[in-house]
Coordinates of C-alpha atoms in Angstrom, one line a residue:
Chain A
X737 CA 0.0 0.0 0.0
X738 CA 2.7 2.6 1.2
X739 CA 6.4 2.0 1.0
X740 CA 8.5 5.0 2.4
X741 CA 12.4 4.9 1.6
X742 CA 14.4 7.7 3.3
X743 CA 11.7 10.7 3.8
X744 CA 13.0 13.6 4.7
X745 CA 10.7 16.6 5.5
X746 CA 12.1 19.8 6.6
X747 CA 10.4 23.1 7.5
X748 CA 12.2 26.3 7.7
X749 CA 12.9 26.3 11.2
X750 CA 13.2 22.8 11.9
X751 CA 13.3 18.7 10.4
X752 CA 10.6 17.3 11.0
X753 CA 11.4 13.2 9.7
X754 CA 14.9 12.4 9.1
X755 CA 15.3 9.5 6.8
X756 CA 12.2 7.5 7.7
X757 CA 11.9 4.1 6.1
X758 CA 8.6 2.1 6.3
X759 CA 6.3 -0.1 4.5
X760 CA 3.0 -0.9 5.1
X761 CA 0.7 -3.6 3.3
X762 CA -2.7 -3.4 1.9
X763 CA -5.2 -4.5 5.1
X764 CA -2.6 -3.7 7.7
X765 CA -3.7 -2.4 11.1
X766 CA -0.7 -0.4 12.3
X767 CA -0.1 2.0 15.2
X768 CA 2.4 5.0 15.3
X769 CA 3.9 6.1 18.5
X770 CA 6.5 8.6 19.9
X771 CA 7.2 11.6 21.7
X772 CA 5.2 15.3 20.6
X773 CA 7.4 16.2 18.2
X774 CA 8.9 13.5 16.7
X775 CA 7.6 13.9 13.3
X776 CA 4.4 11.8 13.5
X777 CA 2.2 14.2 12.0
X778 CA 4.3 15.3 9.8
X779 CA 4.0 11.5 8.6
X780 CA 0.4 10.9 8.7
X781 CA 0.1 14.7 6.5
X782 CA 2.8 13.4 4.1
X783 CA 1.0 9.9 3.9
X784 CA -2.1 11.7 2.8
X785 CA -0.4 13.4 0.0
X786 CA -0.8 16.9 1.2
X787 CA 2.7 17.5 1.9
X788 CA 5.6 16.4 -0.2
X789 CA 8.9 14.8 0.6
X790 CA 11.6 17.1 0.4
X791 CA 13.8 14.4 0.1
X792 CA 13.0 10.2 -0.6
X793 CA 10.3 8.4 -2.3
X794 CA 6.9 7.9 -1.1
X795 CA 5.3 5.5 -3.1
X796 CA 1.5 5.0 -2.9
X797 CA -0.1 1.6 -4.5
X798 CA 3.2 0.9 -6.0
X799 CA 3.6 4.4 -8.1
X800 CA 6.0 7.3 -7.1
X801 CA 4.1 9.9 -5.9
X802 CA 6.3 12.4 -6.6
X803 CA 5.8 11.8 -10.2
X804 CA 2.1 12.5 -10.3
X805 CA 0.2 15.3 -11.8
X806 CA -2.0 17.0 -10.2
X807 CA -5.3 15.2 -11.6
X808 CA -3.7 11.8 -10.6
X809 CA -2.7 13.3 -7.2
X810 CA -6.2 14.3 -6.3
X811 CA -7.6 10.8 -7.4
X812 CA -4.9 9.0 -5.3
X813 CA -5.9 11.5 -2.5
X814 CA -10.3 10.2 -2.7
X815 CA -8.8 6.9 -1.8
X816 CA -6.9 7.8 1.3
X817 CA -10.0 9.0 4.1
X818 CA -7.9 11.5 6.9
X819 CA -9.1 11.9 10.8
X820 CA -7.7 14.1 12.9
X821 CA -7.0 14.8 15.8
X822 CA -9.4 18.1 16.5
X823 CA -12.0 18.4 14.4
X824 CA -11.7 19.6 11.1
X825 CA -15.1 20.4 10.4
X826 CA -16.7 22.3 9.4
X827 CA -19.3 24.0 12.3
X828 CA -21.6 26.0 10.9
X829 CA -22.7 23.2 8.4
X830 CA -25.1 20.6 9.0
X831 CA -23.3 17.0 10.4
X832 CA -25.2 15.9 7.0
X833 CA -23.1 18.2 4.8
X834 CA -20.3 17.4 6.7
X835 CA -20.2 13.9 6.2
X836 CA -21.7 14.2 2.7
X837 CA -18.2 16.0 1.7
X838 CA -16.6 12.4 1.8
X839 CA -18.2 12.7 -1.8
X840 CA -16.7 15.6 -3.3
X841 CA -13.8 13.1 -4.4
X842 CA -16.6 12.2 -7.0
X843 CA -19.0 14.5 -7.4
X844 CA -19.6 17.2 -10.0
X845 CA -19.1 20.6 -8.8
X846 CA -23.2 20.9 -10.0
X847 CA -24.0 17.8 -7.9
X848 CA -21.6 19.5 -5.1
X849 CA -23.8 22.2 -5.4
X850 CA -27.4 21.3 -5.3
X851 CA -26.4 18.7 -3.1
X852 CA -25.8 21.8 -0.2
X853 CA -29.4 23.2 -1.0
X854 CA -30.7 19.7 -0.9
X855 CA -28.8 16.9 0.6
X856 CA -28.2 13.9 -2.1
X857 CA -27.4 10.7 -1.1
X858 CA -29.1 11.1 2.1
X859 CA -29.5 7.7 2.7
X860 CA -25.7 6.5 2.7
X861 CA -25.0 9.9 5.1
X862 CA -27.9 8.3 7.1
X863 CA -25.8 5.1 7.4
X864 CA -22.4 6.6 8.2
X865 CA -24.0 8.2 11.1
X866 CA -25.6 4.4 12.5
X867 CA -22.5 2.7 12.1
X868 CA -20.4 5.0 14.3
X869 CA -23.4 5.5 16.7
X870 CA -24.9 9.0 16.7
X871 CA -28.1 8.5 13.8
X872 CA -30.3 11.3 15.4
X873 CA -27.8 13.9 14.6
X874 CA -28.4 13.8 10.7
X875 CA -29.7 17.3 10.9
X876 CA -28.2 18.6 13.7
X877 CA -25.2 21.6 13.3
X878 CA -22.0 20.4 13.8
X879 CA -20.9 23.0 16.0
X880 CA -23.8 22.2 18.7
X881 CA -22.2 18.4 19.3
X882 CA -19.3 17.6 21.6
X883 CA -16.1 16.3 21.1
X884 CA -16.4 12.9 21.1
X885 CA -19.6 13.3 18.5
X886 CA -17.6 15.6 16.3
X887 CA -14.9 13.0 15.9
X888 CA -17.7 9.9 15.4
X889 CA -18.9 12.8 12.3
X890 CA -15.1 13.0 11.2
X891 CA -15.2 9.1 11.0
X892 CA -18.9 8.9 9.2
X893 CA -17.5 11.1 6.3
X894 CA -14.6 8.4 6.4
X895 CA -17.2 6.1 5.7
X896 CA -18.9 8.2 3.0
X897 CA -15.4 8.6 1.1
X898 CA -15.0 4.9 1.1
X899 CA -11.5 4.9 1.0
X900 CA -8.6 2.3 1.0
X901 CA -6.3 3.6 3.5
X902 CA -7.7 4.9 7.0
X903 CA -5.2 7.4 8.4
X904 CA -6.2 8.6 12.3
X905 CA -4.0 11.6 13.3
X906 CA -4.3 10.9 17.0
X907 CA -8.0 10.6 16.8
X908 CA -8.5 10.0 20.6
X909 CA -6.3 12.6 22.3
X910 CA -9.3 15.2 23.1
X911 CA -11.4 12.7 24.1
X912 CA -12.0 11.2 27.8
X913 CA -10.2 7.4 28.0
X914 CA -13.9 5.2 28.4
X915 CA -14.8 7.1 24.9
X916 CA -11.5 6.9 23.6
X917 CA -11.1 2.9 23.6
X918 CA -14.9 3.5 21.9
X919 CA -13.7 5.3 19.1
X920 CA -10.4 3.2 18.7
X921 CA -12.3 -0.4 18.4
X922 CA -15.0 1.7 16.0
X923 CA -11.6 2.7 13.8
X924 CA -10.6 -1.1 13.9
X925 CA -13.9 -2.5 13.7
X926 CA -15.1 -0.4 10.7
X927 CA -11.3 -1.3 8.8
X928 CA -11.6 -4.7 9.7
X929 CA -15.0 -5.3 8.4
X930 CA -14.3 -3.4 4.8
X931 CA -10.5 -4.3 4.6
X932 CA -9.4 -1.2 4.6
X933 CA -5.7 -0.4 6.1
X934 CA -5.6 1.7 9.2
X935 CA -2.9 3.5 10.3
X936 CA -3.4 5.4 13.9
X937 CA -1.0 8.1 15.5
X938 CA -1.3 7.3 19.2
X939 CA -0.7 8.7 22.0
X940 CA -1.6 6.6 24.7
X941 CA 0.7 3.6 24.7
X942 CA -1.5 1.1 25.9
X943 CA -3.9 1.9 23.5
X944 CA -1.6 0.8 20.6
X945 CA 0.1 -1.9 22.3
X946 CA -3.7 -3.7 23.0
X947 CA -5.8 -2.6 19.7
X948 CA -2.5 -3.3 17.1
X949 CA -1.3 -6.0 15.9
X950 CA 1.8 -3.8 14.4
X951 CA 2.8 -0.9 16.7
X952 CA 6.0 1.5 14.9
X953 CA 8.0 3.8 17.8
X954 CA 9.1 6.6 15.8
X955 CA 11.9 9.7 17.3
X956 CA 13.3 12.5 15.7
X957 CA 12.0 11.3 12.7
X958 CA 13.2 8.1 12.2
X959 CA 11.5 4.6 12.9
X960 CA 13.1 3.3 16.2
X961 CA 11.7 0.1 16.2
X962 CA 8.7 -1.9 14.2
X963 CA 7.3 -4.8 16.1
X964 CA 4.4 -6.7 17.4
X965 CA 3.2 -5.4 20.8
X966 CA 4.2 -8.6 22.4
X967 CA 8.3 -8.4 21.2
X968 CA 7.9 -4.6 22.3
X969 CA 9.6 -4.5 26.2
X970 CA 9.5 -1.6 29.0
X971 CA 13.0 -0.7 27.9
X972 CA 12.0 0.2 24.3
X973 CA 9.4 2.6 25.5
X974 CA 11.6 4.2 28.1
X975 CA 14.2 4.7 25.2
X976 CA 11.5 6.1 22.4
X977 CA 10.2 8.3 25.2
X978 CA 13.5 9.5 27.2
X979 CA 13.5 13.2 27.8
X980 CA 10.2 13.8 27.4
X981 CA 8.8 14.6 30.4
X982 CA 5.2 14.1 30.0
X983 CA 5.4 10.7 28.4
X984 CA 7.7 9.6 30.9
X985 CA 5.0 10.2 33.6
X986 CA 2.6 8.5 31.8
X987 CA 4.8 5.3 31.1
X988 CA 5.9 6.1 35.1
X989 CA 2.2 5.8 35.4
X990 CA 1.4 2.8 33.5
X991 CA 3.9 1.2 35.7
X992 CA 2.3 1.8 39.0
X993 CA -0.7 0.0 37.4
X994 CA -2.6 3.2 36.8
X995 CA -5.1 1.9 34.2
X996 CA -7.2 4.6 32.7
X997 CA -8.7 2.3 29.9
X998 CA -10.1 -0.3 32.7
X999 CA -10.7 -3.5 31.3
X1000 CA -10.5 -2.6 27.5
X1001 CA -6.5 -2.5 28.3
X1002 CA -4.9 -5.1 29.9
X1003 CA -1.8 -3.9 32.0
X1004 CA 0.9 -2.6 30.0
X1005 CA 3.8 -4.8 31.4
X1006 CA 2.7 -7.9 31.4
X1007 CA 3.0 -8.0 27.8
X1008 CA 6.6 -7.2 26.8
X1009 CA 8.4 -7.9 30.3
Chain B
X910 CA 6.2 20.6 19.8
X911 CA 8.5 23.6 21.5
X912 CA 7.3 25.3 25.0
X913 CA 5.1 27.9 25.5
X914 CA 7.4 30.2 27.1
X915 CA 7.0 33.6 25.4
X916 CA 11.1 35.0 24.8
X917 CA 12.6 37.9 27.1
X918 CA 11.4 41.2 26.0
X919 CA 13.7 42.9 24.1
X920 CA 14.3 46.7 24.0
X921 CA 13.5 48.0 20.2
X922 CA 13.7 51.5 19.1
X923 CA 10.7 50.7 16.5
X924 CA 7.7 51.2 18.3
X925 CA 9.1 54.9 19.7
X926 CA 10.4 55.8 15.7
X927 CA 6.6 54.6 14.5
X928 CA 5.5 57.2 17.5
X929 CA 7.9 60.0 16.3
X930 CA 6.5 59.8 12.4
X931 CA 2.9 60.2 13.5
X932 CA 3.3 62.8 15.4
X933 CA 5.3 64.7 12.8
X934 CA 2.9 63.4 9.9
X935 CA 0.1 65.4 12.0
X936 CA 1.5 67.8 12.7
X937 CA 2.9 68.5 8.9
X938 CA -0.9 67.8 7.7
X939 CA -2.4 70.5 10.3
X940 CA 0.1 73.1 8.9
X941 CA -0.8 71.9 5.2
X942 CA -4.3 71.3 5.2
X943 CA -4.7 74.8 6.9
X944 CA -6.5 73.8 10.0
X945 CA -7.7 76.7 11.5
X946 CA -10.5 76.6 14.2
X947 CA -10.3 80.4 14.9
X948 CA -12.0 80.4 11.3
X949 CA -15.1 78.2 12.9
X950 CA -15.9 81.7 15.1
X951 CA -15.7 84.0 13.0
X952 CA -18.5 86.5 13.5
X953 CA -19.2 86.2 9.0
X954 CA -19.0 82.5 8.9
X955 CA -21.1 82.5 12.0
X956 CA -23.6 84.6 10.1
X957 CA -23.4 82.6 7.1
X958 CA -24.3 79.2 9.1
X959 CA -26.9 81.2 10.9
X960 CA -28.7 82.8 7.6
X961 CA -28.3 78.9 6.7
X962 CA -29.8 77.5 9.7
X963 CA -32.5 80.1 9.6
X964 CA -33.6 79.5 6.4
X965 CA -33.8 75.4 7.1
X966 CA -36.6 76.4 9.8
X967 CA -39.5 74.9 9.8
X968 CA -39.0 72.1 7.4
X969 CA -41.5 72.2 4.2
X970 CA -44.1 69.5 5.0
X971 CA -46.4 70.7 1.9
X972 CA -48.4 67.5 1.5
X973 CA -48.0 68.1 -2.0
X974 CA -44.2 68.4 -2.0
X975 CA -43.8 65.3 0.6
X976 CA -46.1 63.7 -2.2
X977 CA -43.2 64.6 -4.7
X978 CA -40.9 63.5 -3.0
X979 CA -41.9 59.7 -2.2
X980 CA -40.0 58.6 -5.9
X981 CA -37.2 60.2 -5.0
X982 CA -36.7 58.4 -1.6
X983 CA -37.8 55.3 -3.2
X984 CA -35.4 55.7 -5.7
X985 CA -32.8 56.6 -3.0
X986 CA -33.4 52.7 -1.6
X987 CA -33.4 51.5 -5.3
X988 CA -30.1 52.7 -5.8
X989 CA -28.7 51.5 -3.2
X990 CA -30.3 47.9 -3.6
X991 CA -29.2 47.1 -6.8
X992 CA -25.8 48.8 -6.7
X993 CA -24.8 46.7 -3.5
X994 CA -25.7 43.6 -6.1
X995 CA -24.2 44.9 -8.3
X996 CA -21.4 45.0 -6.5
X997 CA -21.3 41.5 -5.0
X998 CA -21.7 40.0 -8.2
X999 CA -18.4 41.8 -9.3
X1000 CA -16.8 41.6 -5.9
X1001 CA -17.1 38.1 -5.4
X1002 CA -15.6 36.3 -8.3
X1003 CA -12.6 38.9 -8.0
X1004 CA -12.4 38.1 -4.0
X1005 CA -12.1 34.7 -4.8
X1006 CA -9.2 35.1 -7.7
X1007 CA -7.7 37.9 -5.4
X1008 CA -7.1 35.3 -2.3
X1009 CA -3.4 33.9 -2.4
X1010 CA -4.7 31.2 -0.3
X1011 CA -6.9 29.8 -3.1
X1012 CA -4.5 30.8 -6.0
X1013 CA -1.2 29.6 -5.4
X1014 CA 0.0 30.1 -1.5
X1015 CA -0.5 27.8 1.4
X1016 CA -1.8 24.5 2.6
X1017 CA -3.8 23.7 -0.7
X1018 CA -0.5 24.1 -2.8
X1019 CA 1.8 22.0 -1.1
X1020 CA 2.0 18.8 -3.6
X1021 CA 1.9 21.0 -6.4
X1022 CA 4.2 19.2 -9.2
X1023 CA 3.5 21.2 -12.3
X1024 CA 5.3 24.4 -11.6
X1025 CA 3.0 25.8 -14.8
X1026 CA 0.1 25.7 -12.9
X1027 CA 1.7 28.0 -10.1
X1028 CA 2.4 30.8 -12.9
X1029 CA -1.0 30.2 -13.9
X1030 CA -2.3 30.9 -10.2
X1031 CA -0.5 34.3 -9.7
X1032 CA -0.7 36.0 -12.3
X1033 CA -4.7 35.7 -12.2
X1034 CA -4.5 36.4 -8.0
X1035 CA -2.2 39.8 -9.5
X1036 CA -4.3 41.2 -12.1
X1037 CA -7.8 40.5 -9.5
X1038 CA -6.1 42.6 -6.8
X1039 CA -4.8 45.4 -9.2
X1040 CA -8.6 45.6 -10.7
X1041 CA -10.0 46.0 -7.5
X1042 CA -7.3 48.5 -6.5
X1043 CA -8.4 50.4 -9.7
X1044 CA -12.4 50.4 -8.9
X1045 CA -11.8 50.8 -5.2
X1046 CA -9.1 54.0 -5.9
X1047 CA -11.4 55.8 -7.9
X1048 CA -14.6 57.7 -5.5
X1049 CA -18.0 56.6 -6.2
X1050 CA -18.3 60.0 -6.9
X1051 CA -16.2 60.1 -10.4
X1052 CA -17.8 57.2 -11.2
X1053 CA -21.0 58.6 -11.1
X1054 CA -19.6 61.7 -13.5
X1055 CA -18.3 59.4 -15.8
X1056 CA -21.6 57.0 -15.9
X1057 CA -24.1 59.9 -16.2
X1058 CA -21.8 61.1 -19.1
X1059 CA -22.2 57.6 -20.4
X1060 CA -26.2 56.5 -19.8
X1061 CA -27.8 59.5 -19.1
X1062 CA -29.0 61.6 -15.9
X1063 CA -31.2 59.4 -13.4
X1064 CA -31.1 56.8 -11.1
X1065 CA -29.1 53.9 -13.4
X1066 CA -25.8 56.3 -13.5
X1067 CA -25.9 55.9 -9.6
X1068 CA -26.8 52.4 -9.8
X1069 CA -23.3 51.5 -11.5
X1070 CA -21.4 53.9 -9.6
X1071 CA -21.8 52.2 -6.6
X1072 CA -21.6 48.7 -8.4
X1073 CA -18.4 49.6 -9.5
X1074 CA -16.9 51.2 -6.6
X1075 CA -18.4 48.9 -4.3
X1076 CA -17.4 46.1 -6.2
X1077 CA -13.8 47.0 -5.4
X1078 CA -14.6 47.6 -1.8
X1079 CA -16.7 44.2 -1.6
X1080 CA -13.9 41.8 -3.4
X1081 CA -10.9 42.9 -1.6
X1082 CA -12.9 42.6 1.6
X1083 CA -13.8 39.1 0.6
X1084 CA -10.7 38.3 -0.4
X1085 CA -9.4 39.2 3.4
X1086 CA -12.0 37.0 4.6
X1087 CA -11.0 33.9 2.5
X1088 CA -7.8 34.3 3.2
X1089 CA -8.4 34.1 7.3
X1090 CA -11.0 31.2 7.5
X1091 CA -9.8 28.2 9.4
X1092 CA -7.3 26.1 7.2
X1093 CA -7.7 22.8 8.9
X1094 CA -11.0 21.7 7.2
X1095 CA -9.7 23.1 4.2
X1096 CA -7.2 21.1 4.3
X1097 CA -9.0 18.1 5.2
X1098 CA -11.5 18.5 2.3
X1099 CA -8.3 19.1 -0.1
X1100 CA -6.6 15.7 1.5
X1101 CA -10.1 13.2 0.7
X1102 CA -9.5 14.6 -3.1
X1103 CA -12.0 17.2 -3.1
X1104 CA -11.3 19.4 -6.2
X1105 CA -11.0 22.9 -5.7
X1106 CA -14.6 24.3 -6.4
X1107 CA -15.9 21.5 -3.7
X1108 CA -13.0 22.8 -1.2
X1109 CA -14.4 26.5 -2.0
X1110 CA -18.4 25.4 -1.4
X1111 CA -17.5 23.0 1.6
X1112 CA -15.2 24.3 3.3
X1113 CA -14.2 28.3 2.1
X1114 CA -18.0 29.5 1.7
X1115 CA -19.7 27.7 4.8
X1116 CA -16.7 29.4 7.1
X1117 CA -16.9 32.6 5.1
X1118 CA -20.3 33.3 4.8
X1119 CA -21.7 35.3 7.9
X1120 CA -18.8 37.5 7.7
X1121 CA -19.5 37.9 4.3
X1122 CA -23.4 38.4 4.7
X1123 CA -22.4 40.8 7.5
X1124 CA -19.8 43.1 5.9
X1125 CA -22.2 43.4 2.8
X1126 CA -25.1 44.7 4.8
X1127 CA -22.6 46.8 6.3
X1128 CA -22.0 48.0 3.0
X1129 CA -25.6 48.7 2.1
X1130 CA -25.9 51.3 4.7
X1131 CA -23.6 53.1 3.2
X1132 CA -24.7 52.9 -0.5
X1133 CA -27.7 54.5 1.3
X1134 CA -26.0 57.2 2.2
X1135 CA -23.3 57.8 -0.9
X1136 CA -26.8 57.4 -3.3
X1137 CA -27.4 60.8 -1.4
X1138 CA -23.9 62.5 -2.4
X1139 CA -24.1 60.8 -6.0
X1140 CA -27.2 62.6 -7.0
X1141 CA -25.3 65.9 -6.7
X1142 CA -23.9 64.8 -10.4
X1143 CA -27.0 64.0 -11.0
X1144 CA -27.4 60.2 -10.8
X1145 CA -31.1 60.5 -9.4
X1146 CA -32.4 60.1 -5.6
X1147 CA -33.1 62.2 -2.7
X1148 CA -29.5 63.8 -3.1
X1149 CA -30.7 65.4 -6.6
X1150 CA -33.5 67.1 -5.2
X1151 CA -31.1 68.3 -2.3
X1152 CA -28.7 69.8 -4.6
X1153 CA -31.7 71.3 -6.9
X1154 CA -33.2 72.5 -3.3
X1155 CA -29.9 74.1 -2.0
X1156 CA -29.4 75.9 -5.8
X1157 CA -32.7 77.5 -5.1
X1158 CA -31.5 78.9 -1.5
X1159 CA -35.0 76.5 -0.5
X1160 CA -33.2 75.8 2.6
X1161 CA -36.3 74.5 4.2
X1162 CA -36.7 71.7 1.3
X1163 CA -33.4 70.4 2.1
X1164 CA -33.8 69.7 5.6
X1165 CA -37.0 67.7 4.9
X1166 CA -35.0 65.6 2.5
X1167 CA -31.9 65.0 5.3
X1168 CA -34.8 64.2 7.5
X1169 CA -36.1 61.5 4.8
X1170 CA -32.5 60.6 4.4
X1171 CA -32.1 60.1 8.1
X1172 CA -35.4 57.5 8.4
X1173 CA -34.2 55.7 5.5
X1174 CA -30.6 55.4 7.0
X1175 CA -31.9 54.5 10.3
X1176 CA -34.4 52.0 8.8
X1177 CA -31.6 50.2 6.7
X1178 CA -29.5 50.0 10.1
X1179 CA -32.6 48.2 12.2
X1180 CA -33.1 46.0 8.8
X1181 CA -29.5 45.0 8.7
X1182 CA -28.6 44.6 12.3
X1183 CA -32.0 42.3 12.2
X1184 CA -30.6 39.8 9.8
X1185 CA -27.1 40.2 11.4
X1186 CA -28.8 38.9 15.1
X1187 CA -30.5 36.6 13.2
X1188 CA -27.4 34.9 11.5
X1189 CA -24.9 34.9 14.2

């Protein structure tokens, strides 16, 4: 599905991946986790063809994507659906324009149109909204939900688009943790069931270390190591994390058996250890 | 990401130098402009304003002449309606080619390969912002001497004066608009292969569109008022039948008119501020 050899990505003030190599096969369910900072982002923004390498090849279904022209680049891009990890709807709208706009990958700028005096494809908008839980909000505005409905809306126009890559920018990080493990198994569920690949940026390690069957640690840039959660060991995580205050006190955490997920999670270290 | 610790302050001259040219640009102006307020008390300008004031007093409430007058005012509103349209339909087509967020800067240009398509991005987002410079630069005013010039005295000159100046006004105020919307769902409408007119109906307008609606009305009040000016050239309204009032010293003519102007200003303000409450 993706193959990345040596991506760089710099921005004028700083380099944000250095040299990042990874591949990841059609159906995969991987997670990505590292410190703030370490270029994760930067990967999930570069994986969804809005930014470009500076340096390295990114190649998407096999093809170069460096080498596309524009047309081809924005049909590679309707096959790839993005999350992220605030809302990037839009709140004045209704959720059912919202998640109707998973269609403007196909739709004529007249059916675009007409569609936003009076909603097309009502039904299928109508279904998003079931399968990730919130169907009485079809005509609500999207500004009047919370959070966590926001994000189910972000996922329903996932749906809509149909794509063949999932890619969730930290989908769960404004969220509370019962909701969180909610919306992760959703993600996996709703991948599993359509074969789609699914790519998540994490945050919380014991999220991606019990919903993954791939989990990639990635630092200042780079991949630091690529394994299944069960070959991953307390001294990995303490390396990927070092100097990084706030992720050492939640792995610090995580030792002392705080478990904010309850039973969704079971502990973190009697996996790798 | 980085801290949030803001840096030490550092001393810089800049602020004080900014200070410093004001205050010498004012006080340059005031010399050049001849501002004089000893002039304002002068016992013959005094008696001029008074003979003026005088004369104004009591307004002419001739049924027949308020009769008279009821096309004018209509025509005042008229004016004012269809210029502002007038004006959105030129202003927003150049607001959206003057925007450098939708032409060739920013998040929706990153992947760009064909460099062609960048020159063919600026030089439209160029020649929009010089046109509206152009319409905006030149007072509603001259426009209204050159369009009575071209279509005859009455109400249509004024109509396209303020079409055409507004238009200016309208785009490059759109323009700012676009250009300060909330990228992210741009961005996310742009990265599920949304082509460019479904970014701009999904994600630019929706964001856009209060401000939009708001500035316009905003606008409208004072078309209103600038239909009033533009019939001193003789583009139709209540302001023609001012300036015919004030050319016959029929002092008492013109302040019945400013006090028609003043309930059709005020009206258009409760009107506007109505749908503004109503849409924010």
């Amino acid at each position: 599905m993706y193959r990345l050899e040596r991506v760089r990505k710099t921005f004028p003030d700083a380099a944000a991946l250095d040299g990042l190599t990874l591949t990841v096969h059609r159906g995969e369910h991987v997670a990505v986790i590292g410190p703030s900072g370490a270029g994760k982002t930067t990967l999930f923004r570069i994986l969804n063809l809005a930014l470009r390498p500076t340096a390295g090849r990114l190649l998407f279904e096999g093809r170069d994507v460096g080498g596309l022209s524009d047309a081809a680049l924005r049909r590679a891009r309707t096959r790839i659906g993005t999350i992220y990890q605030q809302q990037h709807l839009v709140g004045r709208l209704r959720v059912v324009h919202n998640v109707l706009a998973g269609n403007l990958g196909r739709w004529s700028t007249l059916r675009a149109l007409t569609s936003l005096i009076s909603p097309r494809d009502v039904d299928a908008a109508a279904a998003a909204l079931a399968q990730v839980g919130i169907p009485d909000k079809l005509h609500a505005r999207t500004d009047e939900l919370s959070g966590g409905q926001q994000q189910r809306v972000a996922i329903a126009r996932v749906l809509v688009q149909d794509p063949d890559v999932i890619l969730a920018d930290e989908p769960v990080s404004s969220v509370d943790p019962s909701l969180a493990v909610t919306l992760v198994s959703l993600l996996r569920d709703l991948s599993a069931e359509s074969r789609k690949t699914l790519l998540v940026n994490l945050h919380s390690v014991d999220l991606a270390l019990n919903f993954f069957p791939r989990v990639v640690g990635i630092r200042d840039g780079r991949v630091r190591f690529d394994l299944r959660p069960q070959a991953i060991t307390p001294a990995l995580l303490e390396e990927l994390y070092a100097g990084h205050a706030d992720e050492e006190r939640q792995l610090a955490q995580l030792k002392d058996g705080y478990d904010p997920f309850g039973r969704a999670c079971r502990p973190l270290f009697d996996l790798g250890a | 990401m980085g801290g949030f610790d803001s840096p030490p302050m550092r001393w810089s001259a800049f602020p004080y130098l900014l200070a410093a040219a004001f205050a010498l640009t004012l006080a340059a102006s005031v010399r050049v402009a001849n501002v004089d307020p000893r002039l304002l008390v002068d016992p013959e300008s005094l008696g001029n304003v008074a003979r003026f004031v005088r004369g104004m007093w009591p307004p002419k409430l001739a049924p027949d002449f308020l009769q008279l007058m009821v096309r004018p005012a209509i025509e005042t509103v008229q004016i004012s309606v269809v210029g502002t349209a007038i004006a959105i339909v030129i202003g927003f087509p150049l607001g959206l080619l003057a925007s450098s967020s939708l032409m060739w800067r920013g998040v929706l240009h990153e992947q760009r390969v064909q460099r062609r398509r960048w020159l063919v991005g600026l030089p439209g987002y160029a020649v929009a912002r010089a046109v509206l410079s152009v319409l905006r630069a030149i007072p509603e005013y001259v426009w209204a001497f050159v369009f009575v010039r071209a279509v005859g005295l009455g109400p249509f000159p004024g109509v396209l004066a303020i079409g055409v100046a507004y238009g200016g006004m309208l785009g490059k105020v759109y323009s700012e608009i676009l250009e300060h919307v909330d990228p992210r769902p741009l961005e996310t409408l742009h990265a599920s292969g949304a082509t460019r007119t479904g970014v701009i109906l999904y994600g630019l307008v929706p964001q856009a569109l209060p401000t939009f609606v708001s500035y316009t009305l905003y606008r409208w009040e004072c078309a209103i008022r600038a239909s009033a000016i533009l019939g001193f050239v003789g583009a139709g309204g209540l302001g023609q039948q001012i300036e015919l009032s004030m050319r016959m010293f029929q002092f008492d003519e013109v302040l019945t008119l400013l006090m028609m102007l003043f309930v059709l200003v005020a009206a258009v303000d409760v009107v506007s501020a109505r749908i503004r409450a109503r849409l924010l």
